[in-house]
Coordinates of C-alpha atoms in Angstrom, one line a residue:
X1 CA 88.8 132.2 97.1
X2 CA 90.6 135.5 97.5
X3 CA 88.9 138.8 96.7
X4 CA 90.1 141.9 94.9
X5 CA 91.6 144.6 97.1
X6 CA 89.6 147.4 95.4
X7 CA 86.3 146.1 94.3
X8 CA 85.9 142.9 96.3
X9 CA 85.2 140.7 93.3
X10 CA 86.4 137.1 93.6
X11 CA 89.8 136.5 91.8
X12 CA 91.8 133.3 91.4
X13 CA 95.0 132.9 93.2
X14 CA 97.1 133.0 90.0
X15 CA 95.5 136.1 88.4
X16 CA 97.6 139.2 88.0
X17 CA 94.7 141.7 87.3
X18 CA 91.1 141.7 88.6
X19 CA 88.6 141.0 85.8
X20 CA 86.1 143.5 87.2
X21 CA 88.2 146.6 87.8
X22 CA 91.7 145.8 86.3
X23 CA 93.5 146.4 89.6
X24 CA 96.9 144.6 89.9
X25 CA 96.7 142.0 92.6
X26 CA 99.6 141.2 94.9
X27 CA 101.5 138.0 94.2
X28 CA 103.1 135.8 96.7
X29 CA 106.7 134.9 95.8
X30 CA 108.0 131.5 96.5
X31 CA 111.6 132.5 96.5
X32 CA 111.2 134.5 99.7
X33 CA 109.7 131.6 101.5
X34 CA 112.5 129.3 100.5
X35 CA 115.1 131.8 101.5
X36 CA 113.5 132.2 104.9
X37 CA 113.5 128.4 105.4
X38 CA 117.2 128.1 104.5
X39 CA 118.0 131.0 106.9
X40 CA 116.1 129.5 109.8
X41 CA 117.6 126.0 109.1
X42 CA 121.1 127.5 109.1
X43 CA 120.4 129.2 112.4
X44 CA 119.1 126.0 114.0
X45 CA 122.2 124.1 112.8
X46 CA 124.5 126.9 114.1
X47 CA 122.7 126.9 117.5
X48 CA 123.0 123.1 117.8
X49 CA 126.7 123.2 116.9
X50 CA 127.3 125.9 119.5
X51 CA 125.6 123.8 122.2
X52 CA 127.3 120.5 121.3
X53 CA 130.8 122.0 121.0

């Protein structure tokens, strides 16, 4: 289980604020991961097309 960046208390992955000290916890965004996957996939397809043509 992750810990608060300030006080070290355990926090759940979905929490926005620490229950002990109230510090805002960083959130992982899924959109960035999906965009990175699409970009890498496009680059792989472009590289394969360049090699085969």
